[in-house]
Amino acid sequence: MFASASKAQAGYLSEVLAGYRGVPLSGFMPIRTEIDPRAAMAEASAHGRVGVPVIQATAQPLKFAVWTPDSPMVSGPFGAEVPAALDYFEPEILIVPLLSFDRRGGRLGYGGGFYDRTLEMLRAKRATLAIGFAFAGQEVAAAPLEETDQPLDLIVTETGVIEIG
């Protein structure tokens, strides 16, 4: 269903997610030139709930709507697609898009703070794994960090897995 490039990009992500079969997770719908996690999301959806983020309002945590490979999608805020039918749930794993990352788990996003607020909220309730997913070329020596930034636990690129810590 998804291009072979997507499968190649998401190969390591699929391997990581295989260790968490059945754990509810959220991926993301790629925008602009983002790496594409949909092949790994499709594989994970055969074993448990998979969702995508939905922006409800500025300065609010994200909500997550159930996604399947055949979900009808509509355009959402910031150009990312969201399911036409919004069935919300709380994931325990977030696959996080980013502009850049460093090997300490720092990430630079698009500046809205949505993932930081969301991870803070989810981590206050239960252990929540944040997996950064990006191209290897997006790595920087040190991502600019703010006090409110939530760290990534793991980073996956098209060339491998980077353990944090």
PDB file of C-alpha atoms in Angstrom:
ATOM      1  CA  MET A   1       0.000   0.000   0.000  1.00  0.00           C
ATOM      2  CA  PHE A   2       2.777   2.426   0.881  1.00  0.00           C
ATOM      3  CA  ALA A   3       5.732   3.066  -1.399  1.00  0.00           C
ATOM      4  CA  SER A   4       8.771   0.840  -1.137  1.00  0.00           C
ATOM      5  CA  ALA A   5      10.737   3.904  -0.006  1.00  0.00           C
ATOM      6  CA  SER A   6       8.447   4.074   3.020  1.00  0.00           C
ATOM      7  CA  LYS A   7       9.146   0.418   3.821  1.00  0.00           C
ATOM      8  CA  ALA A   8      12.887   0.949   3.503  1.00  0.00           C
ATOM      9  CA  GLN A   9      12.738   4.083   5.671  1.00  0.00           C
ATOM     10  CA  ALA A  10      10.648   2.367   8.332  1.00  0.00           C
ATOM     11  CA  GLY A  11      12.577  -0.928   8.455  1.00  0.00           C
ATOM     12  CA  TYR A  12      14.406  -0.252  11.719  1.00  0.00           C
ATOM     13  CA  LEU A  13      11.276   1.294  13.207  1.00  0.00           C
ATOM     14  CA  SER A  14       9.365  -1.926  12.463  1.00  0.00           C
ATOM     15  CA  GLU A  15      12.099  -3.916  14.210  1.00  0.00           C
ATOM     16  CA  VAL A  16      11.885  -1.714  17.322  1.00  0.00           C
ATOM     17  CA  LEU A  17       8.084  -1.837  17.427  1.00  0.00           C
ATOM     18  CA  ALA A  18       8.127  -5.650  17.110  1.00  0.00           C
ATOM     19  CA  GLY A  19       9.353  -5.695  20.709  1.00  0.00           C
ATOM     20  CA  TYR A  20       6.187  -3.877  21.804  1.00  0.00           C
ATOM     21  CA  ARG A  21       3.464  -5.875  20.049  1.00  0.00           C
ATOM     22  CA  GLY A  22       0.023  -4.932  21.280  1.00  0.00           C
ATOM     23  CA  VAL A  23       1.137  -1.806  23.173  1.00  0.00           C
ATOM     24  CA  PRO A  24      -1.006   1.149  22.035  1.00  0.00           C
ATOM     25  CA  LEU A  25       1.076   3.549  19.980  1.00  0.00           C
ATOM     26  CA  SER A  26       0.837   6.675  17.921  1.00  0.00           C
ATOM     27  CA  GLY A  27       2.703   7.326  14.730  1.00  0.00           C
ATOM     28  CA  PHE A  28       2.294  10.370  12.551  1.00  0.00           C
ATOM     29  CA  MET A  29       1.259  11.270   9.034  1.00  0.00           C
ATOM     30  CA  PRO A  30       4.340  12.700   7.319  1.00  0.00           C
ATOM     31  CA  ILE A  31       4.260  16.277   6.073  1.00  0.00           C
ATOM     32  CA  ARG A  32       6.671  18.111   3.821  1.00  0.00           C
ATOM     33  CA  THR A  33       9.858  16.032   3.582  1.00  0.00           C
ATOM     34  CA  GLU A  34       9.459  14.039   6.826  1.00  0.00           C
ATOM     35  CA  ILE A  35      10.483  10.409   6.979  1.00  0.00           C
ATOM     36  CA  ASP A  36       7.488   8.124   6.490  1.00  0.00           C
ATOM     37  CA  PRO A  37       6.504   5.789   9.363  1.00  0.00           C
ATOM     38  CA  ARG A  38       3.321   4.438   7.747  1.00  0.00           C
ATOM     39  CA  ALA A  39       4.727   1.037   6.749  1.00  0.00           C
ATOM     40  CA  ALA A  40       5.744   0.367  10.374  1.00  0.00           C
ATOM     41  CA  MET A  41       2.416   1.742  11.605  1.00  0.00           C
ATOM     42  CA  ALA A  42       0.525  -0.571   9.246  1.00  0.00           C
ATOM     43  CA  GLU A  43       2.483  -3.573  10.512  1.00  0.00           C
ATOM     44  CA  ALA A  44       1.888  -2.568  14.158  1.00  0.00           C
ATOM     45  CA  SER A  45      -1.848  -2.098  13.536  1.00  0.00           C
ATOM     46  CA  ALA A  46      -2.178  -5.853  12.994  1.00  0.00           C
ATOM     47  CA  HIS A  47      -1.187  -6.358  16.655  1.00  0.00           C
ATOM     48  CA  GLY A  48      -2.819  -3.481  18.545  1.00  0.00           C
ATOM     49  CA  ARG A  49      -4.146   0.058  18.482  1.00  0.00           C
ATOM     50  CA  VAL A  50      -2.265   2.560  16.359  1.00  0.00           C
ATOM     51  CA  GLY A  51      -3.194   6.191  16.142  1.00  0.00           C
ATOM     52  CA  VAL A  52      -2.169   9.537  14.774  1.00  0.00           C
ATOM     53  CA  PRO A  53      -2.028  12.886  16.554  1.00  0.00           C
ATOM     54  CA  VAL A  54      -4.869  15.372  16.303  1.00  0.00           C
ATOM     55  CA  ILE A  55      -4.291  19.011  17.233  1.00  0.00           C
ATOM     56  CA  GLN A  56      -7.244  20.235  19.279  1.00  0.00           C
ATOM     57  CA  ALA A  57      -6.100  23.769  20.081  1.00  0.00           C
ATOM     58  CA  THR A  58      -2.978  25.892  20.400  1.00  0.00           C
ATOM     59  CA  ALA A  59      -1.011  25.326  23.624  1.00  0.00           C
ATOM     60  CA  GLN A  60      -2.904  22.093  24.403  1.00  0.00           C
ATOM     61  CA  PRO A  61      -1.685  18.471  24.458  1.00  0.00           C
ATOM     62  CA  LEU A  62      -2.367  16.375  21.394  1.00  0.00           C
ATOM     63  CA  LYS A  63      -5.167  13.837  21.260  1.00  0.00           C
ATOM     64  CA  PHE A  64      -4.755  10.580  19.361  1.00  0.00           C
ATOM     65  CA  ALA A  65      -7.259   9.067  16.952  1.00  0.00           C
ATOM     66  CA  VAL A  66      -7.234   5.402  15.959  1.00  0.00           C
ATOM     67  CA  TRP A  67      -5.694   4.855  12.519  1.00  0.00           C
ATOM     68  CA  THR A  68      -5.625   1.810  10.256  1.00  0.00           C
ATOM     69  CA  PRO A  69      -4.039   1.515   6.820  1.00  0.00           C
ATOM     70  CA  ASP A  70      -7.484   1.839   5.221  1.00  0.00           C
ATOM     71  CA  SER A  71      -8.809   4.673   7.422  1.00  0.00           C
ATOM     72  CA  PRO A  72     -10.456   7.426   5.363  1.00  0.00           C
ATOM     73  CA  MET A  73      -8.360  10.525   6.016  1.00  0.00           C
ATOM     74  CA  VAL A  74      -9.087  14.254   5.893  1.00  0.00           C
ATOM     75  CA  SER A  75      -6.824  17.276   6.068  1.00  0.00           C
ATOM     76  CA  GLY A  76      -6.101  18.437   9.606  1.00  0.00           C
ATOM     77  CA  PRO A  77      -4.224  21.386  11.126  1.00  0.00           C
ATOM     78  CA  PHE A  78      -0.710  22.065   9.802  1.00  0.00           C
ATOM     79  CA  GLY A  79      -1.411  19.938   6.720  1.00  0.00           C
ATOM     80  CA  ALA A  80      -1.212  16.564   8.455  1.00  0.00           C
ATOM     81  CA  GLU A  81      -3.983  14.127   7.639  1.00  0.00           C
ATOM     82  CA  VAL A  82      -6.256  12.824  10.399  1.00  0.00           C
ATOM     83  CA  PRO A  83      -8.847  10.035  10.337  1.00  0.00           C
ATOM     84  CA  ALA A  84     -12.288  11.163   9.185  1.00  0.00           C
ATOM     85  CA  ALA A  85     -13.795   9.296  12.160  1.00  0.00           C
ATOM     86  CA  LEU A  86     -12.138  10.400  15.408  1.00  0.00           C
ATOM     87  CA  ASP A  87     -12.014   7.496  17.881  1.00  0.00           C
ATOM     88  CA  TYR A  88      -9.642   8.735  20.606  1.00  0.00           C
ATOM     89  CA  PHE A  89      -7.337   6.690  22.860  1.00  0.00           C
ATOM     90  CA  GLU A  90      -4.137   7.228  24.879  1.00  0.00           C
ATOM     91  CA  PRO A  91      -0.972   5.656  23.477  1.00  0.00           C
ATOM     92  CA  GLU A  92       1.901   4.342  25.574  1.00  0.00           C
ATOM     93  CA  ILE A  93       4.415   4.760  22.747  1.00  0.00           C
ATOM     94  CA  LEU A  94       4.764   7.914  20.652  1.00  0.00           C
ATOM     95  CA  ILE A  95       6.662   7.935  17.382  1.00  0.00           C
ATOM     96  CA  VAL A  96       7.735  11.562  17.283  1.00  0.00           C
ATOM     97  CA  PRO A  97       8.513  13.601  14.149  1.00  0.00           C
ATOM     98  CA  LEU A  98      11.249  16.207  14.366  1.00  0.00           C
ATOM     99  CA  LEU A  99      13.387  18.700  12.485  1.00  0.00           C
ATOM    100  CA  SER A 100      16.622  17.702  14.221  1.00  0.00           C
ATOM    101  CA  PHE A 101      17.871  15.524  17.088  1.00  0.00           C
ATOM    102  CA  ASP A 102      20.976  14.868  19.126  1.00  0.00           C
ATOM    103  CA  ARG A 103      22.319  11.716  20.774  1.00  0.00           C
ATOM    104  CA  ARG A 104      21.244  12.888  24.240  1.00  0.00           C
ATOM    105  CA  GLY A 105      17.559  12.589  23.302  1.00  0.00           C
ATOM    106  CA  GLY A 106      17.088  16.249  22.486  1.00  0.00           C
ATOM    107  CA  ARG A 107      14.836  17.182  19.596  1.00  0.00           C
ATOM    108  CA  LEU A 108      13.850  20.287  17.756  1.00  0.00           C
ATOM    109  CA  GLY A 109      10.261  20.194  16.546  1.00  0.00           C
ATOM    110  CA  TYR A 110       8.160  22.723  14.703  1.00  0.00           C
ATOM    111  CA  GLY A 111       7.919  25.092  17.667  1.00  0.00           C
ATOM    112  CA  GLY A 112       4.361  24.496  18.831  1.00  0.00           C
ATOM    113  CA  GLY A 113       5.312  22.480  21.920  1.00  0.00           C
ATOM    114  CA  PHE A 114       2.570  19.948  21.184  1.00  0.00           C
ATOM    115  CA  TYR A 115       4.697  16.837  21.742  1.00  0.00           C
ATOM    116  CA  ASP A 116       6.383  18.272  24.840  1.00  0.00           C
ATOM    117  CA  ARG A 117       3.026  19.067  26.491  1.00  0.00           C
ATOM    118  CA  THR A 118       1.638  15.706  25.437  1.00  0.00           C
ATOM    119  CA  LEU A 119       4.607  13.690  26.701  1.00  0.00           C
ATOM    120  CA  GLU A 120       4.563  15.571  29.997  1.00  0.00           C
ATOM    121  CA  MET A 121       0.853  14.781  30.424  1.00  0.00           C
ATOM    122  CA  LEU A 122       1.173  11.106  29.445  1.00  0.00           C
ATOM    123  CA  ARG A 123       4.335  10.524  31.506  1.00  0.00           C
ATOM    124  CA  ALA A 124       2.562  11.925  34.579  1.00  0.00           C
ATOM    125  CA  LYS A 125       0.051   9.052  34.207  1.00  0.00           C
ATOM    126  CA  ARG A 126       2.289   6.134  33.158  1.00  0.00           C
ATOM    127  CA  ALA A 127       5.578   5.231  31.537  1.00  0.00           C
ATOM    128  CA  THR A 128       5.447   6.532  27.970  1.00  0.00           C
ATOM    129  CA  LEU A 129       8.123   5.711  25.406  1.00  0.00           C
ATOM    130  CA  ALA A 130       9.072   8.537  23.023  1.00  0.00           C
ATOM    131  CA  ILE A 131      10.737   7.290  19.838  1.00  0.00           C
ATOM    132  CA  GLY A 132      12.168   9.988  17.588  1.00  0.00           C
ATOM    133  CA  PHE A 133      11.932   9.025  13.920  1.00  0.00           C
ATOM    134  CA  ALA A 134      13.986  10.967  11.401  1.00  0.00           C
ATOM    135  CA  PHE A 135      16.556  10.755   8.650  1.00  0.00           C
ATOM    136  CA  ALA A 136      20.137  10.265   9.863  1.00  0.00           C
ATOM    137  CA  GLY A 137      21.052  13.562   8.189  1.00  0.00           C
ATOM    138  CA  GLN A 138      18.853  15.414  10.687  1.00  0.00           C
ATOM    139  CA  GLU A 139      21.288  14.699  13.536  1.00  0.00           C
ATOM    140  CA  VAL A 140      22.976  17.730  15.113  1.00  0.00           C
ATOM    141  CA  ALA A 141      25.705  17.953  17.748  1.00  0.00           C
ATOM    142  CA  ALA A 142      23.356  19.559  20.286  1.00  0.00           C
ATOM    143  CA  ALA A 143      19.676  20.341  19.803  1.00  0.00           C
ATOM    144  CA  PRO A 144      18.657  23.641  21.392  1.00  0.00           C
ATOM    145  CA  LEU A 145      16.742  22.713  24.537  1.00  0.00           C
ATOM    146  CA  GLU A 146      14.266  24.606  26.678  1.00  0.00           C
ATOM    147  CA  GLU A 147      13.139  23.815  30.219  1.00  0.00           C
ATOM    148  CA  THR A 148       9.822  22.413  28.973  1.00  0.00           C
ATOM    149  CA  ASP A 149      11.345  20.038  26.396  1.00  0.00           C
ATOM    150  CA  GLN A 150      10.632  16.350  26.943  1.00  0.00           C
ATOM    151  CA  PRO A 151      13.490  13.995  25.997  1.00  0.00           C
ATOM    152  CA  LEU A 152      13.310  11.187  23.488  1.00  0.00           C
ATOM    153  CA  ASP A 153      13.988   7.687  24.820  1.00  0.00           C
ATOM    154  CA  LEU A 154      15.209   6.270  21.524  1.00  0.00           C
ATOM    155  CA  ILE A 155      15.907   7.566  18.030  1.00  0.00           C
ATOM    156  CA  VAL A 156      15.349   5.543  14.884  1.00  0.00           C
ATOM    157  CA  THR A 157      16.649   6.553  11.470  1.00  0.00           C
ATOM    158  CA  GLU A 158      16.748   4.847   8.104  1.00  0.00           C
ATOM    159  CA  THR A 159      20.283   3.705   8.967  1.00  0.00           C
ATOM    160  CA  GLY A 160      19.818   2.362  12.488  1.00  0.00           C
ATOM    161  CA  VAL A 161      18.738   2.775  16.094  1.00  0.00           C
ATOM    162  CA  ILE A 162      20.334   5.235  18.519  1.00  0.00           C
ATOM    163  CA  GLU A 163      20.026   4.288  22.191  1.00  0.00           C
ATOM    164  CA  ILE A 164      19.820   7.230  24.590  1.00  0.00           C
ATOM    165  CA  GLY A 165      21.559   7.241  27.944  1.00  0.00           C
TER     166      GLY A 165
END
